[in-house]
Tab-separated table of C-alpha atoms and ligand atoms in Angstrom:
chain	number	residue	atom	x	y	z
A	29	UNK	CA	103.098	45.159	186.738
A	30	UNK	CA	102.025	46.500	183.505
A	31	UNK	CA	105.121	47.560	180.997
A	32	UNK	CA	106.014	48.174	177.591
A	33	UNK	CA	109.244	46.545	176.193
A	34	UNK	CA	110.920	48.786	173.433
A	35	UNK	CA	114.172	49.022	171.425
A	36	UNK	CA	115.634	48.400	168.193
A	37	UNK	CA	115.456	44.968	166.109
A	38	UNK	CA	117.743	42.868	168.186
A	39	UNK	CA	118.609	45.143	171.030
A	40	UNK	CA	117.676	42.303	172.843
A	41	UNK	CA	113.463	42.662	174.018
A	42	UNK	CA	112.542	39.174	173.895
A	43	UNK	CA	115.682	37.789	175.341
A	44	UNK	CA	115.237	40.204	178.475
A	45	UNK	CA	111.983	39.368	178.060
A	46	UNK	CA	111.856	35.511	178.968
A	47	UNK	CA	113.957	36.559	182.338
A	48	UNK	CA	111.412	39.452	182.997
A	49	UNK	CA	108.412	37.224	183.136
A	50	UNK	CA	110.489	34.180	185.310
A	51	UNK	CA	111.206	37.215	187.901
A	52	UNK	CA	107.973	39.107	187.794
A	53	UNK	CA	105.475	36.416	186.674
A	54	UNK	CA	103.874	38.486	184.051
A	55	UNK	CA	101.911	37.580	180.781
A	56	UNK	CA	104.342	38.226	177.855
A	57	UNK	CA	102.585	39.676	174.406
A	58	UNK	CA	105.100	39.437	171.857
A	59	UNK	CA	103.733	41.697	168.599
A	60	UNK	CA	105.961	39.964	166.446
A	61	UNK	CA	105.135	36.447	167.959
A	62	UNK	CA	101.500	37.064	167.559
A	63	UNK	CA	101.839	37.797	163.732
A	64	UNK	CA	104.244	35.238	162.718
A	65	UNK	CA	101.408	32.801	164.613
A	66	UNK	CA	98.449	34.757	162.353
A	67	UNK	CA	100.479	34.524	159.374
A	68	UNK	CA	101.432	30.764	159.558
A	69	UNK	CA	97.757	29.533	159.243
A	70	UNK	CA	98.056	30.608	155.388
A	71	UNK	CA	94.511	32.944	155.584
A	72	UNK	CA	93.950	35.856	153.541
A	73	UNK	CA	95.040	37.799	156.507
A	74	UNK	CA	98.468	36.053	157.023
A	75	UNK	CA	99.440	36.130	153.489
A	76	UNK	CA	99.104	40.164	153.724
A	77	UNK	CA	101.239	39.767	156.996
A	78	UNK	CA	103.831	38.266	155.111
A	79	UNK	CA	103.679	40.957	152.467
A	80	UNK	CA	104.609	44.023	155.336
A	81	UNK	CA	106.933	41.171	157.757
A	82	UNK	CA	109.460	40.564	154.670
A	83	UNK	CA	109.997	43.660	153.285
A	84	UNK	CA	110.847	44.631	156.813
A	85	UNK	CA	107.853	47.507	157.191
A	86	UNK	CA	105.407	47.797	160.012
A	87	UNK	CA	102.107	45.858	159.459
A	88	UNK	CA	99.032	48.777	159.469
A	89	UNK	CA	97.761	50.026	162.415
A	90	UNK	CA	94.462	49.304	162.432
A	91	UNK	CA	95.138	45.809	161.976
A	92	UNK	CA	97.763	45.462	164.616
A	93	UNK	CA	95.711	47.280	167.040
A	94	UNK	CA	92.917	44.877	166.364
A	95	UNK	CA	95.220	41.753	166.808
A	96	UNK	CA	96.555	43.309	170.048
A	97	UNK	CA	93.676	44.511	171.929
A	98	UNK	CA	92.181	40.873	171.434
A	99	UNK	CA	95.238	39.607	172.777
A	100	UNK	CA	94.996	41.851	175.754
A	101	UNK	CA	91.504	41.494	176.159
A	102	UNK	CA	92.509	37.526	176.328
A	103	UNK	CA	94.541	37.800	179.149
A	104	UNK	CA	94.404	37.745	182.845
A	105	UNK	CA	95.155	41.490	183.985
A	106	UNK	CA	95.931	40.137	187.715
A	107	UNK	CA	99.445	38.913	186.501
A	108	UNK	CA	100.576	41.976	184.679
A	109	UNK	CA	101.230	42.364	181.119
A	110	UNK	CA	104.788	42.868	179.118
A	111	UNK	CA	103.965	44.013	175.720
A	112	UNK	CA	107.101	43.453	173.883
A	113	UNK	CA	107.120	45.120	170.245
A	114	UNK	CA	103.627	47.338	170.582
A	115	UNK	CA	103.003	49.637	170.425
A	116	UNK	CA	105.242	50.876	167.546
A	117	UNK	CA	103.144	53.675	166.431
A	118	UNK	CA	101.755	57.083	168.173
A	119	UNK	CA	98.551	55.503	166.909
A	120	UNK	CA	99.229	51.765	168.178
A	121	UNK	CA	100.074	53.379	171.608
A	122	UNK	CA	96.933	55.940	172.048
A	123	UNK	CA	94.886	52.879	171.122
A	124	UNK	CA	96.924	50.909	173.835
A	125	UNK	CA	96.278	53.888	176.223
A	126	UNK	CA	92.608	53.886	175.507
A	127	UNK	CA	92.226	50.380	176.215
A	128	UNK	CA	93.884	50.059	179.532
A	129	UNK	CA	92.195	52.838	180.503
A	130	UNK	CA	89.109	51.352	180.069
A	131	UNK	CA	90.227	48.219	181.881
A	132	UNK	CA	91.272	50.357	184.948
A	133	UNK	CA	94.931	49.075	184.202
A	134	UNK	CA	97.306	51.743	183.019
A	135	UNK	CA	100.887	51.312	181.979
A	136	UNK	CA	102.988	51.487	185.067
A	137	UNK	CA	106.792	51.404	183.050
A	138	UNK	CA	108.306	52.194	179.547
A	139	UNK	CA	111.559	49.712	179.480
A	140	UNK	CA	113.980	50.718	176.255
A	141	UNK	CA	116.789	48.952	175.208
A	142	UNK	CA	118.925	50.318	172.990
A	143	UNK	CA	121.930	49.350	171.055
A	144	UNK	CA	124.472	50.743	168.172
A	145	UNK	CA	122.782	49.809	164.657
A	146	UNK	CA	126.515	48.397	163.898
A	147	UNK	CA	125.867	45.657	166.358
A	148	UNK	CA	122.344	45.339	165.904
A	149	UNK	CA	123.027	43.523	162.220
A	150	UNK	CA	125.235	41.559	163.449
A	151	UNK	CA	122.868	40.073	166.344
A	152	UNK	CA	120.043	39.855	164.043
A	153	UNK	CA	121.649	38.477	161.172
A	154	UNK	CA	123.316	35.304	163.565
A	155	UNK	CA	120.262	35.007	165.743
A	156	UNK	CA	118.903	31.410	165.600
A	157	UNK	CA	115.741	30.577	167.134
A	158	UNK	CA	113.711	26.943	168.334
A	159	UNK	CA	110.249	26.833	166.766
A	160	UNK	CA	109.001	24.119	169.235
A	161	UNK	CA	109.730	26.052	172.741
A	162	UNK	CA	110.825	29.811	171.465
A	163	UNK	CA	114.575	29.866	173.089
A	164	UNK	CA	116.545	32.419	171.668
A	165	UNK	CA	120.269	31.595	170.260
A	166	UNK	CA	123.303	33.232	168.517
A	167	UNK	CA	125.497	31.566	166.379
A	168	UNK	CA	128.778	33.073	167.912
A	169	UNK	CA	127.293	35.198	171.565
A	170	UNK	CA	124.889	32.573	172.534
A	171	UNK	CA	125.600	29.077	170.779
A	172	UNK	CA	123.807	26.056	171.572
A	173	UNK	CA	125.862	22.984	173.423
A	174	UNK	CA	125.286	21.265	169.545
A	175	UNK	CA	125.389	23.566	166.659
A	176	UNK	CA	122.144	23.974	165.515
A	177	UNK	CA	120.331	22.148	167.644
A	178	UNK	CA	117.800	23.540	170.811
A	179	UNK	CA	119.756	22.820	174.301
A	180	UNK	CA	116.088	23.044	175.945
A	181	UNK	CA	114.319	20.945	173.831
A	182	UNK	CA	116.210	19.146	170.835
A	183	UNK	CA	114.563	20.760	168.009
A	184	UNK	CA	116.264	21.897	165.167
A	185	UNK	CA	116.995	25.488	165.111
A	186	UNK	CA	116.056	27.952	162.280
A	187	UNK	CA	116.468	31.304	160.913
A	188	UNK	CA	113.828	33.981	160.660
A	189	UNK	CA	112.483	34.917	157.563
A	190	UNK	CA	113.170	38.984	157.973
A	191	UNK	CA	116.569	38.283	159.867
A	192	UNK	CA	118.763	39.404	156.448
A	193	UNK	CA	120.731	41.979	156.457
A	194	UNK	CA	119.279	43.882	153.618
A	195	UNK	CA	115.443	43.985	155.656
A	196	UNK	CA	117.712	44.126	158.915
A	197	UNK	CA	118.044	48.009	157.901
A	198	UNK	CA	114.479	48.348	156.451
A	199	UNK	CA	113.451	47.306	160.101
A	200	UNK	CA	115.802	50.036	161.590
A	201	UNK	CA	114.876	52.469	159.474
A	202	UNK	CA	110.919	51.656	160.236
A	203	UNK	CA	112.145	51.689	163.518
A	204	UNK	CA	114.159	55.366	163.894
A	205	UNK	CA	110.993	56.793	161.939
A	206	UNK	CA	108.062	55.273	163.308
A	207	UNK	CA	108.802	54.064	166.917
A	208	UNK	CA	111.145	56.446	168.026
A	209	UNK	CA	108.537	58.832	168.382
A	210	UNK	CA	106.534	56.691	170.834
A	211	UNK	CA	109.747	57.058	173.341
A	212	UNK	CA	108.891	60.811	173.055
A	213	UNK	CA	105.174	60.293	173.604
A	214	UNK	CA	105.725	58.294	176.890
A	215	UNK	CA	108.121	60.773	177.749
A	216	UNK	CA	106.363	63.464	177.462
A	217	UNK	CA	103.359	62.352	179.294
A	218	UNK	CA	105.668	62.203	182.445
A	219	UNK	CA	105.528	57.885	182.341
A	220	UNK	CA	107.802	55.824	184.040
A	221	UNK	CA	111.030	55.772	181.613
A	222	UNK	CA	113.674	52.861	182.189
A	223	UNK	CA	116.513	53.254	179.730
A	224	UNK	CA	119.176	50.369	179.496
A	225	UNK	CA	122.303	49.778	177.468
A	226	UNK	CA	121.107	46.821	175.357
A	227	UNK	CA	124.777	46.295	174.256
A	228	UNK	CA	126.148	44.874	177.467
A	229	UNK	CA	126.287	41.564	178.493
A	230	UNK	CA	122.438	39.759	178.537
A	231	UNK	CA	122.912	38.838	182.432
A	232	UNK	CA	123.533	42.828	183.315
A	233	UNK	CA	120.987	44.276	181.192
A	234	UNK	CA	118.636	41.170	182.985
A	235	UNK	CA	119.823	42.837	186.294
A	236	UNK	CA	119.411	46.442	185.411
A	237	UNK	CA	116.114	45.416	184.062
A	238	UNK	CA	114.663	43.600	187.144
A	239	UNK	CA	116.063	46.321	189.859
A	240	UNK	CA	114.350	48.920	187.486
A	241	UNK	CA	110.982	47.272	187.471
A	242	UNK	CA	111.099	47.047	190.689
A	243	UNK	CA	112.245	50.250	192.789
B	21	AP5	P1	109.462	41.558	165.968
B	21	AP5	O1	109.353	40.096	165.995
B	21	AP5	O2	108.919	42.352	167.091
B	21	AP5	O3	110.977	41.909	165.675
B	21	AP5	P2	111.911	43.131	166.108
B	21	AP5	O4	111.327	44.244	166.870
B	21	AP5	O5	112.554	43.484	164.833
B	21	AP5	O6	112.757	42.545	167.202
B	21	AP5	P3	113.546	41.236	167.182
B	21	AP5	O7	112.689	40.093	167.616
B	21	AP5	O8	114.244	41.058	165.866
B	21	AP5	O9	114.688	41.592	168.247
B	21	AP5	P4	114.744	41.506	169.817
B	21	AP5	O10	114.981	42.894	170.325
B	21	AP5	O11	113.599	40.742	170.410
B	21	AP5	O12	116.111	40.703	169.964
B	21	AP5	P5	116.426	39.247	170.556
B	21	AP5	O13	116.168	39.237	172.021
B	21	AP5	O14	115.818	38.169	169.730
B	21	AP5	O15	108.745	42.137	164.657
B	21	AP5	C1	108.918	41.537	163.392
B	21	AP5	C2	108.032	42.226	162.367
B	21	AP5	O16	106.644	42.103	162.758
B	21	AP5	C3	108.245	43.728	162.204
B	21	AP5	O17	109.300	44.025	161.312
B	21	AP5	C4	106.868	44.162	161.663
B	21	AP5	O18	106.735	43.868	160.300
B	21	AP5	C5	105.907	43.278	162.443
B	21	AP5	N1	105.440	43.909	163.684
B	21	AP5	C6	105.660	43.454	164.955
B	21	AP5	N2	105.067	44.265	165.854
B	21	AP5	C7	104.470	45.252	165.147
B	21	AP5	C8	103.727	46.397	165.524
B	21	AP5	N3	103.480	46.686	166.826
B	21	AP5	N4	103.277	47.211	164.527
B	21	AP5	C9	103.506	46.942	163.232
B	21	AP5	N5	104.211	45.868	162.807
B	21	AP5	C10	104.691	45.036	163.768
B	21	AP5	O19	118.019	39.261	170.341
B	21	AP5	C11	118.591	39.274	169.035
B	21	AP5	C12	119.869	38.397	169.019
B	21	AP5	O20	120.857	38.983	169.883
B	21	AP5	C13	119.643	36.968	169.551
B	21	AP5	O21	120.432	36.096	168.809
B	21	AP5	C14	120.119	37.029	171.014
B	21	AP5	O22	120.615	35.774	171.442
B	21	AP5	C15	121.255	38.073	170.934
B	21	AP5	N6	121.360	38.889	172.147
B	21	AP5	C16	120.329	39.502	172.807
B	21	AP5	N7	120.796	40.196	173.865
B	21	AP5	C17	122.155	40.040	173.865
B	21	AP5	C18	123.222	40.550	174.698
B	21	AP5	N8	122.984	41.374	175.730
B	21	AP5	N9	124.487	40.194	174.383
B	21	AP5	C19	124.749	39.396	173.329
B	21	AP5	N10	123.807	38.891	172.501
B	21	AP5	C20	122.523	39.200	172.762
């Protein structure tokens, strides 16, 4: 299965994405993972990363399409592929197109989450993540058993970099301007559209989800 994981900042993609893959056994790209993994390693590169990731703007295309389709290229395309984050661009997603095309793979599902911005800050803003195995927390939704600290793995839990509330809105702005249009390309090229209510409870958007994937 080969699908594209949109929505908002902190509609919830990479929560619903952890229970996708455990159902459907795909590879999971994460955009945003990928970067923040360039960026740490201090190169040229990753200190221009930094530059775009905490203002709250989209990195260039050119350079996320190169990071991607190397990514892609990477993986193995028997196990299906959730792209979570990219494309975020008409660009980003003709380049996408291009490529799977050329792999004989094409997109099989569009999966959007949405939310109300309102809520959206607030998810972001208390999101707390574990650097050492990637669960996903909220300080008042989702707590961990021991405040601050990873149920999974005991690692200390931290805060993103861009998860303030002043680049919050720069994200959603980036967002409504620059992604929103890829929801009409998709669209309008007669793909596969799976639209779900980001702002219910994680274990019924995790349902929703999986029964959409796979009727
Ligand atoms: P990226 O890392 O992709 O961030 P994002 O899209 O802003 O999305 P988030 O990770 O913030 O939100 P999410 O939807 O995954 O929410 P989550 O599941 O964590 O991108 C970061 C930056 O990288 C961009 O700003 C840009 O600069 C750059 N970038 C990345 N891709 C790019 C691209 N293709 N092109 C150009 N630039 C790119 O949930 C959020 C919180 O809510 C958590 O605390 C969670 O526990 C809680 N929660 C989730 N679901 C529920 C629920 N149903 N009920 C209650 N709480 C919930």
């Amino acid at each position: 299965m080969r699908v594209v994981l949109m929505g908002p900042p902190g509609a919830g993609k990479g929560t619903q994405a952890k229970y996708l893959v455990e159902k459907f056994g795909m590879v999971h790209l994460s955009s945003g993972d990928i970067l923040r993994a360039e960026r740490a390693d201090g190169s040229e590169l990753g200190e221009k990363l930094k530059s775009y990731m905490d203002a709250g703007e989209l990195v260039p295309d050119d350079i996320v399409v190169e990071i991607m389709a190397k990514a892609i290229a990477k993986q193995d395309a028997d196990k299906g592929l959730l792209l979570d984050g990219f494309p975020r661009t008409v660009t980003q997603a003709g380049a996408l197109d291009k490529q799977l095309e050329q792999l004989g793979l094409p997109l099989e599902a569009v999966l959007v989450i949405e939310a109300d911005e309102s809520l959206l800050v607030d998810r972001i803003t208390g999101r707390r993540s574990c650097p050492k195995c990637g669960r996903v927390y909220h300080v008042k939704n989702i707590p961990p058993v021991k405040e601050g600290i990873c149920d999974a793995c005991g690692a200390e839990l931290v805060q993103r970099e861009d998860d303030t509330e002043e680049v919050v809105r720069q994200r959603l702005a980036a967002y409504r301007k620059q992604t929103e249009p890829v929801i009409e390309y998709y669209a309008a090229d007669g793909r596969k559209m799976i639209r779900l209510d980001g702002g219910a409870p994680l274990e019924e958007v995790a349902q929703q989800a999986a029964e959409a994937l796979a009727s």
